Coordinates of C-alpha atoms (C1' of nucleotides) in Angstrom, one line a residue:
Chain A
X15 CA 73.8 -63.8 -129.8
X16 CA 75.2 -61.8 -126.9
X17 CA 76.0 -63.5 -123.8
X18 CA 73.5 -62.8 -121.0
X19 CA 76.0 -62.3 -118.4
X20 CA 77.7 -59.7 -120.6
X21 CA 74.4 -57.9 -121.2
X22 CA 73.8 -57.9 -117.2
X23 CA 77.1 -56.4 -116.6
X24 CA 77.4 -54.1 -119.5
X25 CA 73.8 -52.7 -119.6
X26 CA 74.5 -49.2 -120.8
X27 CA 76.9 -50.1 -123.2
X28 CA 74.6 -52.6 -124.9
X29 CA 72.0 -50.0 -125.3
X30 CA 74.4 -47.7 -126.4
X31 CA 75.6 -50.1 -129.3
X32 CA 71.9 -50.9 -129.8
X33 CA 71.3 -47.3 -130.3
X34 CA 73.9 -46.9 -132.7
X35 CA 72.1 -49.3 -135.0
X36 CA 68.8 -47.1 -134.7
X37 CA 66.9 -49.6 -132.6
X38 CA 64.2 -47.4 -130.9
X39 CA 63.3 -50.0 -128.4
X40 CA 67.2 -50.8 -127.2
X41 CA 66.3 -49.9 -123.7
X42 CA 63.0 -51.7 -123.3
X43 CA 65.0 -54.7 -125.1
X44 CA 67.9 -54.8 -122.4
X45 CA 65.6 -54.0 -119.8
X46 CA 63.3 -57.0 -120.5
X47 CA 66.5 -59.3 -121.2
X48 CA 67.7 -58.5 -117.9
X49 CA 64.5 -59.0 -116.0
X50 CA 63.7 -62.2 -118.0
X51 CA 67.4 -63.7 -117.2
X52 CA 66.9 -62.7 -113.1
X53 CA 63.5 -64.5 -113.3
X54 CA 65.1 -67.4 -114.9
X55 CA 67.7 -67.7 -112.3
X56 CA 65.4 -67.6 -109.4
X57 CA 63.4 -70.1 -110.7
X58 CA 66.3 -72.3 -111.5
X59 CA 67.6 -72.0 -107.9
X60 CA 64.0 -72.7 -106.7
X61 CA 64.0 -76.1 -108.6
X62 CA 67.5 -76.9 -107.9
X63 CA 66.5 -76.7 -104.2
X64 CA 63.3 -79.4 -105.0
X65 CA 65.5 -81.4 -106.8
X66 CA 68.2 -81.8 -104.1
X67 CA 65.6 -82.7 -101.7
X68 CA 64.1 -85.3 -104.1
X69 CA 67.4 -86.7 -105.3
X70 CA 68.3 -87.2 -101.3
X71 CA 64.9 -89.0 -100.4
X72 CA 65.4 -91.1 -103.3
X73 CA 68.6 -92.2 -102.3
X74 CA 67.2 -92.9 -98.8
X75 CA 64.3 -95.0 -100.5
X76 CA 66.9 -96.9 -102.0
X77 CA 69.0 -97.7 -99.0
X78 CA 65.9 -98.6 -96.9
X79 CA 64.9 -101.2 -99.4
X80 CA 68.3 -102.4 -99.4
X81 CA 68.1 -102.8 -95.6
X82 CA 64.6 -104.5 -95.9
X83 CA 63.0 -101.6 -94.4
X84 CA 59.9 -101.7 -96.7
X85 CA 57.3 -99.8 -94.4
X86 CA 59.7 -96.8 -93.7
X87 CA 60.5 -96.6 -97.6
X88 CA 57.0 -96.6 -98.4
X89 CA 56.3 -93.7 -96.3
X90 CA 59.2 -91.6 -97.6
X91 CA 57.7 -92.5 -101.2
X92 CA 54.4 -90.6 -100.2
X93 CA 56.5 -87.5 -99.4
X94 CA 58.3 -87.3 -103.0
X95 CA 54.6 -87.1 -104.5
X96 CA 54.3 -83.5 -103.5
X97 CA 58.0 -82.8 -104.2
X98 CA 57.4 -84.1 -107.6
X99 CA 54.3 -81.9 -108.4
X100 CA 56.3 -78.7 -107.2
X101 CA 59.4 -79.8 -109.7
X102 CA 56.6 -80.3 -112.4
X103 CA 55.4 -76.9 -112.2
X104 CA 58.9 -75.2 -111.6
X105 CA 60.3 -76.9 -114.8
X106 CA 57.3 -75.7 -116.8
X107 CA 58.0 -72.3 -115.5
X108 CA 61.9 -72.6 -115.9
X109 CA 61.0 -73.6 -119.6
X110 CA 58.8 -71.0 -120.5
X111 CA 60.9 -68.4 -119.0
X112 CA 64.1 -69.8 -120.7
X113 CA 62.1 -69.5 -124.1
X114 CA 61.3 -65.9 -123.6
X115 CA 64.8 -65.2 -122.8
X116 CA 66.2 -67.0 -125.6
X117 CA 63.7 -65.3 -128.0
X118 CA 65.0 -61.7 -126.8
X119 CA 68.5 -62.7 -127.1
X120 CA 67.9 -64.0 -130.7
X121 CA 66.5 -60.6 -131.8
X122 CA 69.1 -58.3 -130.2
X123 CA 72.2 -57.7 -132.9
X124 CA 75.7 -57.6 -132.1
X125 CA 77.3 -54.3 -130.6
X126 CA 79.0 -52.1 -133.1
X127 CA 82.7 -51.6 -132.6
X128 CA 83.7 -48.0 -131.4
X129 CA 84.7 -47.0 -134.6
X130 CA 81.6 -48.0 -136.8
X131 CA 80.2 -44.4 -137.9
X132 CA 76.9 -43.3 -137.0
X133 CA 74.4 -43.4 -139.8
X134 CA 70.7 -44.9 -141.1
X135 CA 71.6 -46.4 -144.2
X136 CA 74.2 -46.7 -147.2
X137 CA 74.7 -43.4 -147.7
X138 CA 76.1 -42.8 -144.4
X139 CA 79.0 -45.6 -145.0
X140 CA 82.5 -44.2 -144.7
X141 CA 84.6 -44.6 -147.5
X142 CA 88.2 -45.2 -146.2
X143 CA 90.0 -46.3 -149.0
X144 CA 89.9 -45.9 -152.8
X145 CA 92.0 -47.3 -155.6
X146 CA 92.3 -47.8 -159.4
X147 CA 91.5 -46.1 -162.5
X148 CA 88.0 -45.9 -163.6
X149 CA 88.6 -46.7 -167.3
X150 CA 87.1 -44.3 -170.3
X151 CA 85.4 -46.6 -172.1
X152 CA 85.0 -46.3 -175.9
X153 CA 82.0 -44.9 -178.0
X154 CA 79.1 -47.4 -177.8
X155 CA 80.6 -49.1 -174.8
X156 CA 77.8 -51.5 -173.3
X157 CA 76.7 -52.5 -169.7
X158 CA 77.4 -56.2 -169.1
X159 CA 74.3 -57.7 -169.9
X160 CA 74.2 -56.2 -173.7
X161 CA 77.8 -57.5 -173.6
X162 CA 76.7 -61.1 -172.4
X163 CA 74.3 -61.2 -175.2
X164 CA 76.6 -59.9 -177.7
X165 CA 79.3 -62.4 -177.5
X166 CA 77.0 -65.1 -176.1
X167 CA 78.6 -66.0 -172.8
X168 CA 76.0 -65.5 -170.0
X169 CA 72.1 -66.3 -171.2
X170 CA 69.4 -64.9 -168.9
X171 CA 66.8 -66.2 -170.8
X172 CA 67.5 -69.6 -170.8
X173 CA 68.1 -69.9 -167.0
X174 CA 64.5 -68.1 -167.0
X175 CA 63.2 -71.2 -169.0
X176 CA 64.8 -73.9 -166.7
X177 CA 64.4 -72.5 -163.5
X178 CA 63.3 -68.7 -163.3
X179 CA 64.8 -65.1 -163.3
X180 CA 67.8 -64.9 -161.4
X181 CA 69.3 -68.2 -162.4
X182 CA 71.5 -67.5 -165.3
X183 CA 73.2 -70.1 -167.9
X184 CA 76.9 -69.2 -168.5
X185 CA 78.1 -70.3 -171.6
X186 CA 81.4 -70.9 -173.6
X187 CA 84.0 -68.6 -172.7
X188 CA 81.5 -67.0 -170.3
X189 CA 81.3 -70.3 -168.3
X190 CA 85.4 -70.7 -168.5
X191 CA 85.8 -67.1 -167.4
X192 CA 83.8 -67.9 -164.5
X193 CA 85.6 -71.0 -163.4
X194 CA 88.8 -69.4 -163.9
X195 CA 88.0 -66.6 -161.6
X196 CA 86.9 -69.3 -159.1
X197 CA 90.2 -71.0 -159.2
X198 CA 92.2 -67.8 -159.4
X199 CA 90.5 -66.8 -156.1
X200 CA 90.9 -70.0 -154.3
X201 CA 94.6 -70.2 -155.1
X202 CA 95.4 -66.5 -153.9
X203 CA 93.5 -67.7 -150.6
X204 CA 95.4 -71.1 -150.2
X205 CA 98.8 -69.1 -151.1
X206 CA 97.8 -66.7 -148.1
X207 CA 97.3 -69.6 -145.7
X208 CA 93.7 -70.3 -146.0
X209 CA 92.8 -73.9 -146.1
X210 CA 90.5 -74.8 -148.6
X211 CA 87.5 -76.6 -147.8
X212 CA 84.4 -78.5 -150.0
X213 CA 81.5 -78.1 -147.7
X214 CA 77.4 -79.3 -148.1
X215 CA 75.4 -76.9 -150.1
X216 CA 72.5 -77.4 -147.5
X217 CA 72.6 -77.2 -143.8
X218 CA 70.3 -78.2 -140.9
X219 CA 68.2 -75.8 -138.8
X220 CA 71.0 -76.2 -136.1
X221 CA 73.4 -75.1 -138.6
X222 CA 71.4 -71.8 -139.6
X223 CA 70.6 -71.1 -136.1
X224 CA 74.4 -71.0 -135.0
X225 CA 75.5 -68.7 -137.5
X226 CA 72.4 -66.1 -137.3
X227 CA 70.4 -66.7 -140.6
X228 CA 67.9 -68.3 -138.4
X229 CA 65.4 -67.8 -136.7
X230 CA 64.5 -64.8 -138.0
X231 CA 65.9 -64.4 -141.7
X232 CA 64.3 -67.8 -142.7
X233 CA 62.5 -65.6 -145.5
X234 CA 66.0 -65.3 -147.0
X235 CA 66.9 -68.9 -147.7
X236 CA 65.6 -71.7 -149.7
X237 CA 64.0 -74.5 -147.6
X238 CA 63.4 -77.9 -148.5
X239 CA 60.5 -78.7 -146.3
X240 CA 60.6 -82.5 -146.7
X241 CA 64.1 -82.7 -145.0
X242 CA 64.1 -79.6 -143.1
X243 CA 67.1 -78.4 -144.9
X244 CA 68.4 -75.1 -146.1
X245 CA 70.1 -73.9 -149.4
X246 CA 73.3 -72.2 -148.0
X247 CA 73.1 -68.3 -148.7
X248 CA 76.9 -68.2 -148.4
X249 CA 79.4 -70.7 -147.5
X250 CA 79.7 -68.8 -144.2
X251 CA 77.5 -71.2 -142.8
X252 CA 78.7 -74.7 -143.5
X253 CA 82.5 -73.5 -142.9
X254 CA 81.6 -71.6 -139.6
X255 CA 79.3 -74.6 -138.3
X256 CA 82.5 -76.5 -139.0
X257 CA 83.3 -75.3 -135.4
X258 CA 79.9 -75.6 -133.8
X259 CA 80.4 -77.3 -130.2
X260 CA 84.0 -77.5 -130.4
X261 CA 86.4 -76.4 -127.8
X262 CA 89.7 -75.3 -129.4
X263 CA 93.2 -75.5 -127.8
X264 CA 94.7 -71.8 -127.3
X265 CA 97.6 -72.8 -129.8
X266 CA 95.2 -74.0 -132.7
X267 CA 95.0 -70.2 -133.5
X268 CA 94.4 -69.0 -136.1
X269 CA 92.1 -71.1 -138.2
X270 CA 91.6 -69.8 -141.5
X271 CA 89.4 -71.5 -144.1
X272 CA 88.4 -70.8 -147.6
X273 CA 85.7 -72.6 -149.7
X274 CA 84.0 -72.2 -153.3
X275 CA 80.4 -72.8 -152.9
X276 CA 77.4 -71.8 -154.8
X277 CA 75.0 -69.4 -152.8
X278 CA 71.2 -69.6 -152.8
X279 CA 69.3 -66.3 -151.8
X280 CA 65.4 -65.9 -152.3
X281 CA 66.1 -61.8 -152.5
X282 CA 62.4 -61.9 -151.6
X283 CA 61.1 -58.1 -152.5
X284 CA 64.2 -56.8 -154.3
X285 CA 62.9 -56.6 -158.0
X286 CA 63.4 -53.9 -160.6
X287 CA 65.9 -52.0 -162.7
X288 CA 69.0 -52.1 -160.4
X289 CA 68.9 -56.2 -160.3
X290 CA 69.5 -56.1 -164.0
X291 CA 71.7 -58.7 -165.3
X292 CA 74.2 -59.9 -162.8
X293 CA 73.6 -57.3 -160.0
X294 CA 71.5 -59.6 -158.0
X295 CA 71.0 -63.5 -158.6
X296 CA 69.1 -65.9 -156.8
X297 CA 71.9 -68.4 -157.5
X298 CA 75.6 -67.1 -157.5
X299 CA 79.4 -68.3 -157.0
X300 CA 81.2 -67.0 -154.1
X301 CA 84.7 -68.0 -152.8
X302 CA 84.6 -67.2 -149.2
X303 CA 87.5 -67.0 -146.4
X304 CA 86.4 -67.7 -142.4
X305 CA 88.8 -67.5 -140.0
X306 CA 88.5 -68.4 -136.2
X307 CA 90.7 -66.1 -133.8
X308 CA 91.7 -65.4 -130.0
X309 CA 89.9 -62.5 -129.1
X310 CA 92.8 -60.3 -128.7
X311 CA 93.9 -60.9 -132.2
X312 CA 90.4 -60.6 -133.9
X313 CA 90.8 -57.0 -135.7
X314 CA 94.3 -57.7 -136.4
X315 CA 92.7 -60.6 -138.5
X316 CA 90.1 -58.3 -140.1
X317 CA 92.6 -55.9 -141.5
X318 CA 94.8 -59.0 -142.7
X319 CA 91.5 -60.2 -144.4
X320 CA 90.8 -56.7 -146.1
X321 CA 94.2 -56.5 -147.2
X322 CA 94.1 -59.8 -148.8
X323 CA 90.8 -58.8 -150.7
X324 CA 92.6 -55.6 -151.5
X325 CA 95.4 -57.3 -153.1
X326 CA 93.1 -59.6 -155.3
X327 CA 91.3 -56.4 -156.6
X328 CA 94.6 -55.0 -157.3
X329 CA 95.9 -57.7 -159.3
X330 CA 92.6 -57.6 -161.3
X331 CA 93.2 -54.0 -162.0
X332 CA 89.5 -52.9 -161.2
X333 CA 88.8 -49.6 -159.6
X334 CA 87.2 -49.9 -156.0
X335 CA 86.7 -48.4 -152.7
X336 CA 86.5 -49.6 -149.4
X337 CA 83.6 -48.5 -147.2
X338 CA 83.1 -48.9 -143.4
X339 CA 79.6 -49.7 -142.8
X340 CA 77.7 -47.7 -140.4
X341 CA 75.3 -48.5 -137.7
X342 CA 72.3 -48.4 -139.8
X343 CA 74.0 -50.5 -142.7
X344 CA 75.8 -53.3 -140.4
X345 CA 74.4 -56.8 -140.7
X346 CA 72.9 -58.1 -137.7
X347 CA 75.8 -60.5 -136.6
X348 CA 78.7 -58.1 -137.1
X349 CA 80.7 -55.7 -135.0
X350 CA 82.7 -54.1 -137.8
X351 CA 82.3 -54.6 -141.6
X352 CA 84.2 -53.6 -144.8
X353 CA 82.2 -53.4 -147.9
X354 CA 84.5 -53.7 -151.0
X355 CA 82.5 -52.1 -154.1
X356 CA 83.9 -52.1 -157.5
X357 CA 83.1 -49.7 -160.0
X358 CA 81.1 -50.8 -163.1
X359 CA 82.0 -48.3 -165.7
X360 CA 79.2 -48.8 -168.1
X361 CA 76.5 -48.9 -165.2
X362 CA 78.2 -45.9 -163.8
X363 CA 77.9 -47.5 -160.3
X364 CA 79.5 -49.3 -157.5
X365 CA 79.0 -52.9 -157.0
X366 CA 79.5 -54.8 -153.9
X367 CA 81.7 -57.5 -154.3
X368 CA 82.9 -58.5 -151.0
X369 CA 81.9 -58.2 -147.4
X370 CA 84.6 -58.4 -144.6
X371 CA 83.4 -58.6 -141.1
X372 CA 84.4 -59.4 -137.3
X373 CA 81.4 -61.0 -135.3
X374 CA 83.8 -60.8 -132.4
X375 CA 82.0 -63.6 -130.1
X376 CA 78.3 -63.1 -131.2
X377 CA 78.4 -66.2 -133.5
X378 CA 80.5 -68.3 -131.5
X379 CA 78.1 -68.0 -128.7
X380 CA 75.7 -69.4 -130.9
X381 CA 78.0 -72.1 -132.0
X382 CA 79.6 -72.8 -128.8
X383 CA 82.8 -72.3 -130.2
X384 CA 85.0 -72.0 -127.5
X385 CA 88.8 -72.6 -126.5
X386 CA 90.8 -73.3 -123.2
X387 CA 92.5 -69.8 -122.1
X388 CA 95.9 -69.7 -120.3
X389 CA 94.1 -70.1 -116.8
X390 CA 92.7 -73.3 -118.0
X391 CA 88.9 -71.8 -118.4
X392 CA 86.6 -71.9 -121.3
X393 CA 86.0 -68.5 -123.5
X394 CA 84.4 -67.7 -126.5
X395 CA 86.4 -67.4 -129.7
X396 CA 86.2 -64.8 -132.2
X397 CA 85.0 -65.4 -135.7
X398 CA 85.4 -63.8 -139.0
X399 CA 84.6 -63.8 -142.7
X400 CA 84.8 -62.2 -145.7
X401 CA 84.2 -62.9 -149.5
X402 CA 86.8 -63.2 -152.0
X403 CA 85.0 -62.6 -154.0
X404 CA 81.6 -62.7 -155.2
X405 CA 81.5 -64.1 -158.8
X406 CA 78.8 -62.5 -160.8
X407 CA 79.4 -58.9 -159.9
X408 CA 83.1 -59.3 -160.5
X409 CA 82.3 -60.7 -163.9
X410 CA 79.8 -57.5 -164.3
X411 CA 82.7 -55.2 -163.7
X412 CA 85.2 -56.8 -165.5
X413 CA 83.2 -57.3 -168.7
X414 CA 82.1 -53.8 -168.5
X415 CA 85.5 -52.3 -167.8
X416 CA 87.7 -54.5 -169.8
X417 CA 85.5 -54.1 -172.7
X418 CA 87.3 -52.7 -176.0
X419 CA 86.4 -52.0 -179.5
X420 CA 88.0 -55.4 -180.5
X421 CA 86.6 -57.6 -177.3
X422 CA 86.6 -57.7 -173.8
X423 CA 90.2 -58.2 -172.9
X424 CA 91.1 -60.6 -170.0
X425 CA 93.1 -59.1 -167.0
X426 CA 96.7 -60.6 -167.2
X427 CA 96.6 -62.6 -164.0
X428 CA 93.5 -64.5 -165.5
X429 CA 94.7 -65.3 -169.0
X430 CA 96.9 -68.6 -167.6
X431 CA 93.3 -69.8 -166.0
X432 CA 91.2 -68.8 -168.8
X433 CA 93.4 -70.1 -171.6
X434 CA 92.2 -67.0 -173.8
X435 CA 93.1 -63.2 -173.4
X436 CA 90.0 -61.6 -175.4
X437 CA 86.2 -62.6 -175.7
X438 CA 85.3 -61.5 -179.0
Chain B
rG10 C1' 63.6 -98.2 -149.3
rG11 C1' 63.6 -103.0 -146.1
rA12 C1' 65.7 -106.3 -142.0
rG13 C1' 69.2 -106.4 -137.9
rA14 C1' 73.3 -104.1 -134.4
rA15 C1' 74.9 -100.0 -132.3
rU16 C1' 75.7 -94.6 -130.2
rU17 C1' 78.9 -94.0 -122.8
rG18 C1' 84.0 -88.5 -120.9
rG19 C1' 90.2 -86.7 -125.9
rC20 C1' 90.5 -91.8 -127.2
rA21 C1' 89.5 -97.0 -126.3
rG22 C1' 86.0 -99.6 -123.4
rA23 C1' 83.0 -101.3 -118.7
rG24 C1' 78.7 -100.4 -116.5
rU25 C1' 71.0 -103.6 -117.6
rG26 C1' 66.8 -99.9 -112.7
rG27 C1' 69.5 -97.5 -106.3
rU28 C1' 75.6 -94.3 -102.8
rC29 C1' 77.3 -93.6 -111.4
rG30 C1' 79.2 -88.1 -113.6
rA31 C1' 80.4 -93.0 -114.5
rA32 C1' 85.3 -98.9 -113.3
rU33 C1' 89.8 -99.8 -116.5
rG34 C1' 93.2 -98.4 -120.2
rC35 C1' 95.7 -95.2 -122.9
rG36 C1' 96.3 -90.0 -124.0
rG37 C1' 96.6 -84.8 -121.4
rC38 C1' 98.7 -81.7 -117.2
rA39 C1' 101.6 -81.5 -112.6
rG40 C1' 105.2 -83.4 -109.4
rU41 C1' 109.2 -87.5 -107.4
rC42 C1' 113.8 -89.6 -109.8
rU43 C1' 117.2 -87.7 -113.8
rU44 C1' 122.7 -83.2 -115.6
rG45 C1' 118.3 -83.6 -119.4
rA46 C1' 114.9 -86.9 -121.4
rA47 C1' 112.8 -91.8 -121.4
rA48 C1' 111.1 -95.4 -118.1
rA49 C1' 108.8 -95.9 -113.4
rC50 C1' 105.9 -94.1 -109.2
rU51 C1' 102.4 -90.3 -107.2
rG52 C1' 98.5 -86.9 -107.9
rU53 C1' 95.1 -84.8 -111.4
rU54 C1' 92.0 -84.5 -116.0
rG55 C1' 84.5 -83.3 -119.2
rA56 C1' 80.6 -79.5 -120.1
rG57 C1' 77.3 -76.0 -118.5
rG58 C1' 74.4 -73.5 -114.7
rG59 C1' 74.9 -71.7 -109.5
rU60 C1' 77.9 -69.5 -105.1
rC61 C1' 82.2 -64.4 -102.4
rA62 C1' 83.6 -69.8 -102.2
rC63 C1' 81.5 -74.1 -100.8
rA64 C1' 76.8 -76.7 -101.3
rC65 C1' 73.6 -77.8 -104.8
rC66 C1' 71.5 -78.7 -110.0
rU67 C1' 72.0 -80.4 -115.1
rC68 C1' 74.1 -83.5 -119.0
rC69 C1' 76.1 -90.9 -120.8
rG70 C1' 73.4 -89.3 -129.7
rG71 C1' 68.7 -85.4 -129.7
rG72 C1' 63.5 -85.5 -128.0
rG73 C1' 59.5 -87.8 -125.0
rG74 C1' 57.7 -91.2 -121.3
rU75 C1' 57.6 -95.2 -117.0
rU76 C1' 59.3 -95.0 -111.7
rC77 C1' 60.2 -92.7 -105.2
rG78 C1' 64.7 -93.5 -108.5
rA79 C1' 67.2 -94.3 -115.6
rA80 C1' 73.5 -94.5 -118.6
rU81 C1' 70.4 -99.1 -117.7
rC82 C1' 63.1 -99.9 -119.1
rC83 C1' 59.7 -98.0 -123.1
rC84 C1' 58.4 -94.6 -127.3
rU85 C1' 60.3 -91.4 -131.3
rC86 C1' 64.2 -88.7 -134.2
rA87 C1' 69.0 -88.4 -135.8
rU88 C1' 73.9 -91.0 -136.9
rU89 C1' 77.0 -95.3 -137.6
rC90 C1' 77.9 -100.5 -139.2
rU91 C1' 76.2 -105.3 -141.4
rC92 C1' 72.9 -107.6 -144.9
rC93 C1' 69.4 -106.9 -149.0
rG94 C1' 67.3 -103.6 -152.8
rC95 C1' 68.4 -99.4 -156.1
rC96 C1' 71.8 -96.1 -158.2
rA97 C1' 75.8 -91.5 -160.2

RNA sequence: GGAGAAUUGGCAGAGUGGUCGAAUGCGGCAGUCUUGAAAACUGUUGAGGGUCACACCUCCGGGGGUUCGAAUCCCUCAUUCUCCGCCA
């Protein structure tokens, strides 16, 4: 959520930013917001004056009662009736206006960074880096879902029976490989200074609002209506919410957290051939990194996170590329995002395995995550997060890229974690 | 799941209807003293809105109510603790 004061003072910048996201009604949206804010403040001022008057009268009444001047007190009491009426009306107006403003603020996405390329969708993303050799597969190489079946390491049908589509069962070496990847990622992250946390997999409404999943994207989350809790779509939600309503000291920066969690996504409306196998699931594992930074350091931190993810993909010896997302493809809360895509050779396509973003103070504003700056004033912090990494697609790429006629050769760094070097 | 108690500023803890945004202690910050530090002393020290700055307004777990007036009374929800039940 953008700060109202920021919108008020940077109207043109905000409109331009929203237009970069191809919002057709940017001007209207911003103008409405500024108008609502003005109205809200006008009503607030009016209400404050009435309340001040009413507070003063109440104090006087108290004094009169104390000094035994009942009659005078009763007279004053009558005067308060009218003020009460007024304040009630004004409070209602204020509430309505505040709600109207809040709703507008909720639907305004973050302003893209200057270097975000223009564009409508994924075709307009900018490839900023590419590395790794695409392996030449042997005759009869298979896509990962066939390999999963061949070696009996992932059972999609069994998942269908137990739960439904998109909930695979990992078996034997498949399960072990998955666990190895999780441990490997966590170890890499902690070695880089990220503090490991284990967090709840269900979150309340306030948490969902603070990180921006609610109120508008609730259809993407599984919801337990009985307790009004949501299954997390990413560890970003519980981990970032550690810092909700927190005021940090400046010397606490940088804050670096990592967490492994399963992620649950309804993925409503995305079915078809491209979601086959592990490409898109309702439940998947992910290791996440989250940072809270001083505003002046957040882009440096973003680069650091990207370098870190790069390091992992290099060690796995996977062919990958890094994209800078264009305005049209940028997530609601992000100012700048780098997507990491791993090449899945047997499918001949790129798979997104990580997304690293700087949210600047957009999330912090909803979180009320602040720090005391050098002037002793409260200022919003910057939040960032990234995947390091999303498991299923790494697994998919690994199975496909590392397949040989003898079996699937486990990348060297993973062997100590797996306890085997080939799946056959 | 049942019964009872509690929830106050960074922490501890007073405050049961009127001048309480809230005593006191600790902690933090600044100053005096000191070569420096400690101790002692003095001052200061919550958040948000609003204003050029003041004034002023809101917030004592969340929400609602009673009252001219609520941290204080009532309702409700959440959380914590104790006892009982159940349980990995």
